[in-house]
Amino acid sequence: MSEAKASTSAAGPEVVLGLRSVSKRFGRVVACDDVSLNVRAGEIRGLLGQNGAGKSTLMKIVAGFVRPEAGEIRIRGETLGFGDPVIAAERGIAMVHQHFSLVGPMPVWKNVTLSDRGHKKVDRTGTSRQIREIGQRYGLDVDPDAIVDDLAVGERQRVELLKCLRRQPDILILDEPTSVLTREESTALFGVLRRLARERGQSVVLISHELEEMLEVTDRVTVLRDGRVVSTVESAEASPDSLAQEMLGHDVTVPAEVLGLTLDEPGKAAGVPGSLPARSGVPSGHRAAVLELSDITVASAVGHKLLDGVSLDVGEGEILGVAGVAGNGQEELTGLLSNLIRPDGGEVRVEGRTIQTGRGRQLSRAGVGVIPADRHDSGCVLEMSVAENIALGSLDGMVRWGVVQQQKLHQLTQRLVGDFRIITSSLSAPLRSLSGGNQQRVVLARELARRPCVLVAAEPTQGLDIGARGYIWDRLREAAAGGTGILLLSSDLAEIMALSHRVAVINRGRIVSTMARADVDLAELGRMMGARTHDRR
Amino acid sequence: MIDNITLIVDSSVRIAATLLFAALGELVAERAGTLNISVEGAMLSSAFAAAYGSHATGSAYYGFLIGVAVGIVVSLVQANLSHRIRINQFVTGLVLNLLAIGVTSFLLAEVKMAPVQFGLVRIPGLASIPIIGDALFEQRAPFFLLYGLVPLVWWVLKRSRWGLELNAVGENPTAADANGIPVDVRRRQAIYFGGLLAGISGAYLSVGLIGAFTPNMTALRGFIAIAAVIFGGWTLSGTVAGTLLFGGAEALRVSLPALGVTITPQVLIALPYLAAIAAIAVLSQRRRQPAALGQTFGRGIS
């Protein structure tokens, strides 16, 4: 690597990493669809896309952790076999994972030497010296003897980076590296990346959904959507607006009411006829709040704030849409309202009454229903029958002397299966045998059957087809019309726009903005979701 | 009085040695994240094989080696079922344990044998140290392997790359995988090591300590060895201390009546197990178990 190559040089810089028609699907979900990509020597390339756009999967394929169905990877023109991380590493590919590949109870130096293959002797002094040397060269200061579990997230990432740099990779891949970093730490990281690219001619692939940092550090940006490459642009010529538009695209399932509202003409939003279908007689702004969160703070074990002073309120019969890229605190918000997480600070009030959070059943008794984002994980029990799953939500009224009254349960289930048009072979069929859409209807039916005053719906239509999606939307609107206050958490803007009366934007555990649905400017919304700073509070 | 103490110490150490062989192997296996309950079955099978082997060859040494080989065979079955084709490791271990009881009892009824026992080896000088001399320096030959094995296990866990990788696999298999460490391969290897030592333990029991084979003669000592590892907080020194404690409890059970102390026999029989439960309840909180202990590993999607 004697010749440092200018990334924008027109004189055909060498292609270090070339992907040809790479495709990968997980079950019915297409993660990567016929992706082709060239990364040049000394280039910092951004991979931009929403969650689920296939960025991480694509790079895991390159690093050998995921085996694609079709396509070809070439390193400096030579084919790289699929699915072998050891060989990929030998060919000069190093990846800093989103979830770090560090062993917590071990000291830094052991973690660093762990990636040495073969029968190399475990050499404490040598490894420690190397850590200090590389640390000095790149400004990555880490104590080799510190236990990884005791380190802050930013420091752990430095260890991860050190591990990669030590092997002097030709291609360094970073998966959402800044999502855990402070502004200063990110700037320092970008400095390191630039030095790698400019001075050593190494190629860097940076995965992110943050527009501004993409433009700040990369030479070129490739935008992925639904597993496909949408475009590749020179960063110098791109703007956050144009990138946001490409990243979000136009969802084919967006109903007419949303399609009327284009990115180019945000002003039209207010004038779209029927954009707020009649759902509730309560005029907005005068609703009694059924759910109020004030100054909720949730911190991770290492002190990273997952929810940072979140305050919001949902009125009776109102749908408040919380827009945000997944992983910005939505999970914690759902967990909080499902009583799975105890907040470190703040207050939850339901219908004006303060609820003791973290105590089993308190929220549920107060009338808070939850449709969790991962229905298989915490929404339902797949091995149990439709009837049993429904009973899980309202056992109180159905148990006498500690015995479940089968007759009552049967009646309720029959009614709900009819009402919600759940397609199942029988009431005692295991939930596993139902389609995804019908499983979600069961969860929805269970939660709505209890007539909750607040319903938390997290990604309620994720993974469902258009029909099921429309049905669930209708039901949510209906529930709101009946007076239920709905907190809708979704990373799907089309869904947010189709349902919400008001829209809040969540970014890094903070509500950065709340606005009426009519005032939403999609481009601005996309920017706030992807923004790094919190100045807009 | 001194004689009595010497006797109890000697007996404690002899029983602890049986446990320690198995516990050293189990320690390594558990550090790799496997909970290898077939250590009991491996011990019992080895005990039988060593006894029969010594009878057939007329040599305690050959019998011992045959016993160790059988211990490794049991661990081969365990490891490949649980960490190659990924059958639940507890189910596998349970089945192997039951199988070992059945097969050894059946074979014992089929064959007549006169096992050959190792003779006592006395280290001159050292064995004359009061109280602990006999216990530590006058024992049947395989006992002295411990003086090499304890430092070896220390070195393996603290200094060797293999040990480092085992620890990584036991603490965070996903991270180990990302570092290119073959998780299941390391775990199988750790179980093989466990089988080797369970084999030594069983063979030492039959052709060393006792000089005979009786049905189900290990009497759940394999599980006590696992308890010693837990008691020791997955550290080497703790594990050694655990085996001494449980060995001591067992020795007291045997020797208290002989010393004229009268306790209900049922309480005596329960003593080592009560000691195990109490000690684990009180002491195992001190140190965390390997984070991925007992969990199977498979690469997830995305």
PDB file of C-alpha atoms in Angstrom, chain B residues 111-294:
ATOM      1  CA  VAL B 111     -18.561 -62.050  33.703  1.00  0.00           C
ATOM      2  CA  LYS B 112     -16.567 -63.300  36.604  1.00  0.00           C
ATOM      3  CA  MET B 113     -13.549 -61.200  37.381  1.00  0.00           C
ATOM      4  CA  ALA B 114     -10.801 -60.686  39.896  1.00  0.00           C
ATOM      5  CA  PRO B 115      -9.585 -57.118  39.368  1.00  0.00           C
ATOM      6  CA  VAL B 116      -5.959 -56.312  40.062  1.00  0.00           C
ATOM      7  CA  GLN B 117      -5.412 -53.326  42.334  1.00  0.00           C
ATOM      8  CA  PHE B 118      -2.576 -50.794  42.185  1.00  0.00           C
ATOM      9  CA  GLY B 119      -0.164 -51.168  45.071  1.00  0.00           C
ATOM     10  CA  LEU B 120       0.506 -48.370  47.505  1.00  0.00           C
ATOM     11  CA  VAL B 121       3.322 -46.013  46.528  1.00  0.00           C
ATOM     12  CA  ARG B 122       5.129 -44.253  49.322  1.00  0.00           C
ATOM     13  CA  ILE B 123       7.286 -41.201  48.716  1.00  0.00           C
ATOM     14  CA  PRO B 124      10.118 -41.578  51.213  1.00  0.00           C
ATOM     15  CA  GLY B 125      10.585 -38.697  53.582  1.00  0.00           C
ATOM     16  CA  LEU B 126       7.574 -36.640  52.582  1.00  0.00           C
ATOM     17  CA  ALA B 127       5.229 -39.392  53.681  1.00  0.00           C
ATOM     18  CA  SER B 128       6.542 -39.067  57.199  1.00  0.00           C
ATOM     19  CA  ILE B 129       5.162 -35.565  57.655  1.00  0.00           C
ATOM     20  CA  PRO B 130       2.668 -35.752  60.512  1.00  0.00           C
ATOM     21  CA  ILE B 131      -1.061 -35.776  59.747  1.00  0.00           C
ATOM     22  CA  ILE B 132      -0.888 -34.955  55.994  1.00  0.00           C
ATOM     23  CA  GLY B 133       2.111 -37.130  55.071  1.00  0.00           C
ATOM     24  CA  ASP B 134       0.182 -40.322  54.564  1.00  0.00           C
ATOM     25  CA  ALA B 135      -2.694 -38.564  52.875  1.00  0.00           C
ATOM     26  CA  LEU B 136      -0.612 -36.775  50.271  1.00  0.00           C
ATOM     27  CA  PHE B 137       2.362 -39.048  49.759  1.00  0.00           C
ATOM     28  CA  GLU B 138       1.306 -42.616  50.351  1.00  0.00           C
ATOM     29  CA  GLN B 139      -1.372 -43.500  47.863  1.00  0.00           C
ATOM     30  CA  ARG B 140      -2.134 -45.825  44.936  1.00  0.00           C
ATOM     31  CA  ALA B 141      -0.113 -44.903  41.837  1.00  0.00           C
ATOM     32  CA  PRO B 142      -2.724 -42.996  39.741  1.00  0.00           C
ATOM     33  CA  PHE B 143      -3.229 -40.594  42.635  1.00  0.00           C
ATOM     34  CA  PHE B 144       0.107 -38.978  41.848  1.00  0.00           C
ATOM     35  CA  LEU B 145      -1.165 -37.899  38.407  1.00  0.00           C
ATOM     36  CA  LEU B 146      -2.944 -35.104  40.257  1.00  0.00           C
ATOM     37  CA  TYR B 147       0.365 -33.406  40.978  1.00  0.00           C
ATOM     38  CA  GLY B 148       0.758 -32.950  37.239  1.00  0.00           C
ATOM     39  CA  LEU B 149      -2.856 -32.449  36.267  1.00  0.00           C
ATOM     40  CA  VAL B 150      -3.667 -29.559  38.597  1.00  0.00           C
ATOM     41  CA  PRO B 151      -0.845 -27.349  37.261  1.00  0.00           C
ATOM     42  CA  LEU B 152      -1.673 -28.510  33.732  1.00  0.00           C
ATOM     43  CA  VAL B 153      -5.297 -27.399  34.025  1.00  0.00           C
ATOM     44  CA  TRP B 154      -4.132 -24.103  35.507  1.00  0.00           C
ATOM     45  CA  TRP B 155      -1.803 -23.577  32.565  1.00  0.00           C
ATOM     46  CA  VAL B 156      -4.440 -24.582  30.050  1.00  0.00           C
ATOM     47  CA  LEU B 157      -7.021 -22.168  31.428  1.00  0.00           C
ATOM     48  CA  LYS B 158      -4.707 -19.255  32.164  1.00  0.00           C
ATOM     49  CA  ARG B 159      -1.972 -19.397  29.603  1.00  0.00           C
ATOM     50  CA  SER B 160      -2.775 -21.484  26.565  1.00  0.00           C
ATOM     51  CA  ARG B 161      -4.498 -20.223  23.452  1.00  0.00           C
ATOM     52  CA  TRP B 162      -6.775 -23.255  23.555  1.00  0.00           C
ATOM     53  CA  GLY B 163      -7.871 -22.280  27.049  1.00  0.00           C
ATOM     54  CA  LEU B 164      -8.385 -18.662  26.043  1.00  0.00           C
ATOM     55  CA  GLU B 165     -10.583 -19.788  23.189  1.00  0.00           C
ATOM     56  CA  LEU B 166     -12.495 -22.159  25.472  1.00  0.00           C
ATOM     57  CA  ASN B 167     -13.231 -19.290  27.825  1.00  0.00           C
ATOM     58  CA  ALA B 168     -14.377 -17.084  24.980  1.00  0.00           C
ATOM     59  CA  VAL B 169     -16.648 -19.844  23.713  1.00  0.00           C
ATOM     60  CA  GLY B 170     -18.099 -20.294  27.198  1.00  0.00           C
ATOM     61  CA  GLU B 171     -18.624 -16.615  27.868  1.00  0.00           C
ATOM     62  CA  ASN B 172     -19.793 -15.318  24.531  1.00  0.00           C
ATOM     63  CA  PRO B 173     -20.009 -17.835  21.690  1.00  0.00           C
ATOM     64  CA  THR B 174     -21.306 -15.235  19.244  1.00  0.00           C
ATOM     65  CA  ALA B 175     -18.248 -13.078  19.827  1.00  0.00           C
ATOM     66  CA  ALA B 176     -16.004 -16.127  19.605  1.00  0.00           C
ATOM     67  CA  ASP B 177     -17.593 -17.031  16.298  1.00  0.00           C
ATOM     68  CA  ALA B 178     -17.083 -13.501  15.014  1.00  0.00           C
ATOM     69  CA  ASN B 179     -13.409 -13.915  15.911  1.00  0.00           C
ATOM     70  CA  GLY B 180     -13.256 -17.042  13.781  1.00  0.00           C
ATOM     71  CA  ILE B 181     -13.158 -19.536  16.648  1.00  0.00           C
ATOM     72  CA  PRO B 182     -15.016 -22.753  15.768  1.00  0.00           C
ATOM     73  CA  VAL B 183     -17.418 -22.838  18.716  1.00  0.00           C
ATOM     74  CA  ASP B 184     -18.704 -26.397  18.516  1.00  0.00           C
ATOM     75  CA  VAL B 185     -15.253 -27.804  17.772  1.00  0.00           C
ATOM     76  CA  ARG B 186     -13.814 -26.189  20.901  1.00  0.00           C
ATOM     77  CA  ARG B 187     -16.732 -27.415  22.958  1.00  0.00           C
ATOM     78  CA  ARG B 188     -16.339 -30.971  21.718  1.00  0.00           C
ATOM     79  CA  GLN B 189     -12.637 -30.830  22.530  1.00  0.00           C
ATOM     80  CA  ALA B 190     -13.426 -29.589  26.016  1.00  0.00           C
ATOM     81  CA  ILE B 191     -15.838 -32.497  26.502  1.00  0.00           C
ATOM     82  CA  TYR B 192     -13.182 -34.953  25.282  1.00  0.00           C
ATOM     83  CA  PHE B 193     -10.827 -33.555  27.904  1.00  0.00           C
ATOM     84  CA  GLY B 194     -13.629 -33.991  30.439  1.00  0.00           C
ATOM     85  CA  GLY B 195     -14.049 -37.606  29.294  1.00  0.00           C
ATOM     86  CA  LEU B 196     -10.341 -38.319  29.634  1.00  0.00           C
ATOM     87  CA  LEU B 197     -10.385 -37.096  33.219  1.00  0.00           C
ATOM     88  CA  ALA B 198     -13.701 -38.763  34.057  1.00  0.00           C
ATOM     89  CA  GLY B 199     -12.072 -41.949  32.753  1.00  0.00           C
ATOM     90  CA  ILE B 200      -9.081 -41.479  35.025  1.00  0.00           C
ATOM     91  CA  SER B 201     -11.448 -40.828  37.910  1.00  0.00           C
ATOM     92  CA  GLY B 202     -13.511 -43.962  37.324  1.00  0.00           C
ATOM     93  CA  ALA B 203     -10.494 -46.176  36.706  1.00  0.00           C
ATOM     94  CA  TYR B 204      -8.772 -44.838  39.821  1.00  0.00           C
ATOM     95  CA  LEU B 205     -11.904 -45.631  41.816  1.00  0.00           C
ATOM     96  CA  SER B 206     -12.091 -49.300  40.787  1.00  0.00           C
ATOM     97  CA  VAL B 207      -8.498 -50.464  40.307  1.00  0.00           C
ATOM     98  CA  GLY B 208      -6.901 -47.845  42.559  1.00  0.00           C
ATOM     99  CA  LEU B 209      -8.962 -46.986  45.572  1.00  0.00           C
ATOM    100  CA  ILE B 210     -11.214 -50.033  45.959  1.00  0.00           C
ATOM    101  CA  GLY B 211      -9.717 -52.868  43.969  1.00  0.00           C
ATOM    102  CA  ALA B 212     -13.105 -54.162  42.867  1.00  0.00           C
ATOM    103  CA  PHE B 213     -16.163 -53.239  40.859  1.00  0.00           C
ATOM    104  CA  THR B 214     -19.618 -53.160  42.412  1.00  0.00           C
ATOM    105  CA  PRO B 215     -22.906 -52.183  40.719  1.00  0.00           C
ATOM    106  CA  ASN B 216     -23.325 -48.421  40.436  1.00  0.00           C
ATOM    107  CA  MET B 217     -20.144 -47.962  42.427  1.00  0.00           C
ATOM    108  CA  THR B 218     -19.681 -44.302  41.442  1.00  0.00           C
ATOM    109  CA  ALA B 219     -22.913 -43.546  43.364  1.00  0.00           C
ATOM    110  CA  LEU B 220     -23.459 -40.127  41.777  1.00  0.00           C
ATOM    111  CA  ARG B 221     -19.914 -38.946  42.512  1.00  0.00           C
ATOM    112  CA  GLY B 222     -19.944 -37.466  39.015  1.00  0.00           C
ATOM    113  CA  PHE B 223     -22.647 -35.079  40.119  1.00  0.00           C
ATOM    114  CA  ILE B 224     -20.749 -34.257  43.284  1.00  0.00           C
ATOM    115  CA  ALA B 225     -17.820 -33.372  41.019  1.00  0.00           C
ATOM    116  CA  ILE B 226     -20.110 -31.018  39.082  1.00  0.00           C
ATOM    117  CA  ALA B 227     -21.245 -29.576  42.426  1.00  0.00           C
ATOM    118  CA  ALA B 228     -17.601 -29.015  43.364  1.00  0.00           C
ATOM    119  CA  VAL B 229     -17.070 -26.992  40.195  1.00  0.00           C
ATOM    120  CA  ILE B 230     -20.133 -24.872  40.959  1.00  0.00           C
ATOM    121  CA  PHE B 231     -19.056 -24.558  44.587  1.00  0.00           C
ATOM    122  CA  GLY B 232     -15.646 -23.402  43.432  1.00  0.00           C
ATOM    123  CA  GLY B 233     -17.177 -20.653  41.345  1.00  0.00           C
ATOM    124  CA  TRP B 234     -15.659 -22.139  38.174  1.00  0.00           C
ATOM    125  CA  THR B 235     -12.143 -21.432  39.434  1.00  0.00           C
ATOM    126  CA  LEU B 236      -9.411 -24.033  39.757  1.00  0.00           C
ATOM    127  CA  SER B 237      -8.592 -23.323  43.396  1.00  0.00           C
ATOM    128  CA  GLY B 238     -12.276 -23.250  44.308  1.00  0.00           C
ATOM    129  CA  THR B 239     -12.841 -26.557  42.575  1.00  0.00           C
ATOM    130  CA  VAL B 240      -9.968 -28.178  44.504  1.00  0.00           C
ATOM    131  CA  ALA B 241     -11.404 -26.769  47.740  1.00  0.00           C
ATOM    132  CA  GLY B 242     -14.850 -28.063  46.787  1.00  0.00           C
ATOM    133  CA  THR B 243     -13.627 -31.612  46.226  1.00  0.00           C
ATOM    134  CA  LEU B 244     -11.797 -31.532  49.569  1.00  0.00           C
ATOM    135  CA  LEU B 245     -14.942 -30.337  51.336  1.00  0.00           C
ATOM    136  CA  PHE B 246     -17.168 -32.973  49.780  1.00  0.00           C
ATOM    137  CA  GLY B 247     -14.475 -35.611  50.209  1.00  0.00           C
ATOM    138  CA  GLY B 248     -14.220 -34.624  53.868  1.00  0.00           C
ATOM    139  CA  ALA B 249     -17.969 -34.900  54.368  1.00  0.00           C
ATOM    140  CA  GLU B 250     -17.929 -38.358  52.847  1.00  0.00           C
ATOM    141  CA  ALA B 251     -14.926 -39.382  54.953  1.00  0.00           C
ATOM    142  CA  LEU B 252     -16.721 -38.280  58.094  1.00  0.00           C
ATOM    143  CA  ARG B 253     -19.693 -40.379  57.122  1.00  0.00           C
ATOM    144  CA  VAL B 254     -17.467 -43.425  56.952  1.00  0.00           C
ATOM    145  CA  SER B 255     -15.325 -42.732  59.984  1.00  0.00           C
ATOM    146  CA  LEU B 256     -17.619 -41.112  62.548  1.00  0.00           C
ATOM    147  CA  PRO B 257     -19.289 -44.370  63.600  1.00  0.00           C
ATOM    148  CA  ALA B 258     -15.867 -45.996  63.815  1.00  0.00           C
ATOM    149  CA  LEU B 259     -14.805 -43.219  66.173  1.00  0.00           C
ATOM    150  CA  GLY B 260     -17.772 -43.934  68.400  1.00  0.00           C
ATOM    151  CA  VAL B 261     -19.871 -40.924  67.428  1.00  0.00           C
ATOM    152  CA  THR B 262     -23.481 -41.971  67.130  1.00  0.00           C
ATOM    153  CA  ILE B 263     -25.633 -40.172  64.580  1.00  0.00           C
ATOM    154  CA  THR B 264     -28.682 -41.514  62.792  1.00  0.00           C
ATOM    155  CA  PRO B 265     -27.329 -43.430  59.764  1.00  0.00           C
ATOM    156  CA  GLN B 266     -29.740 -41.673  57.403  1.00  0.00           C
ATOM    157  CA  VAL B 267     -28.310 -38.296  58.389  1.00  0.00           C
ATOM    158  CA  LEU B 268     -24.820 -39.635  57.853  1.00  0.00           C
ATOM    159  CA  ILE B 269     -25.635 -40.881  54.393  1.00  0.00           C
ATOM    160  CA  ALA B 270     -27.162 -37.534  53.513  1.00  0.00           C
ATOM    161  CA  LEU B 271     -24.199 -35.605  54.921  1.00  0.00           C
ATOM    162  CA  PRO B 272     -22.139 -35.110  51.753  1.00  0.00           C
ATOM    163  CA  TYR B 273     -25.192 -34.073  49.784  1.00  0.00           C
ATOM    164  CA  LEU B 274     -26.420 -31.708  52.486  1.00  0.00           C
ATOM    165  CA  ALA B 275     -22.934 -30.228  52.577  1.00  0.00           C
ATOM    166  CA  ALA B 276     -23.049 -29.809  48.802  1.00  0.00           C
ATOM    167  CA  ILE B 277     -26.412 -28.037  48.817  1.00  0.00           C
ATOM    168  CA  ALA B 278     -25.532 -25.789  51.746  1.00  0.00           C
ATOM    169  CA  ALA B 279     -22.128 -24.869  50.363  1.00  0.00           C
ATOM    170  CA  ILE B 280     -23.461 -24.124  46.915  1.00  0.00           C
ATOM    171  CA  ALA B 281     -26.344 -22.047  48.239  1.00  0.00           C
ATOM    172  CA  VAL B 282     -24.029 -19.958  50.359  1.00  0.00           C
ATOM    173  CA  LEU B 283     -20.928 -19.719  48.252  1.00  0.00           C
ATOM    174  CA  SER B 284     -21.717 -20.021  44.574  1.00  0.00           C
ATOM    175  CA  GLN B 285     -22.970 -16.428  44.544  1.00  0.00           C
ATOM    176  CA  ARG B 286     -19.443 -15.164  44.767  1.00  0.00           C
ATOM    177  CA  ARG B 287     -18.561 -15.658  41.168  1.00  0.00           C
ATOM    178  CA  ARG B 288     -20.610 -15.734  38.030  1.00  0.00           C
ATOM    179  CA  GLN B 289     -20.888 -18.866  35.949  1.00  0.00           C
ATOM    180  CA  PRO B 290     -19.685 -18.799  32.343  1.00  0.00           C
ATOM    181  CA  ALA B 291     -22.314 -16.666  30.660  1.00  0.00           C
ATOM    182  CA  ALA B 292     -23.181 -19.204  27.969  1.00  0.00           C
ATOM    183  CA  LEU B 293     -23.125 -22.271  30.248  1.00  0.00           C
ATOM    184  CA  GLY B 294     -25.477 -24.935  28.989  1.00  0.00           C
TER     185      GLY B 294
END
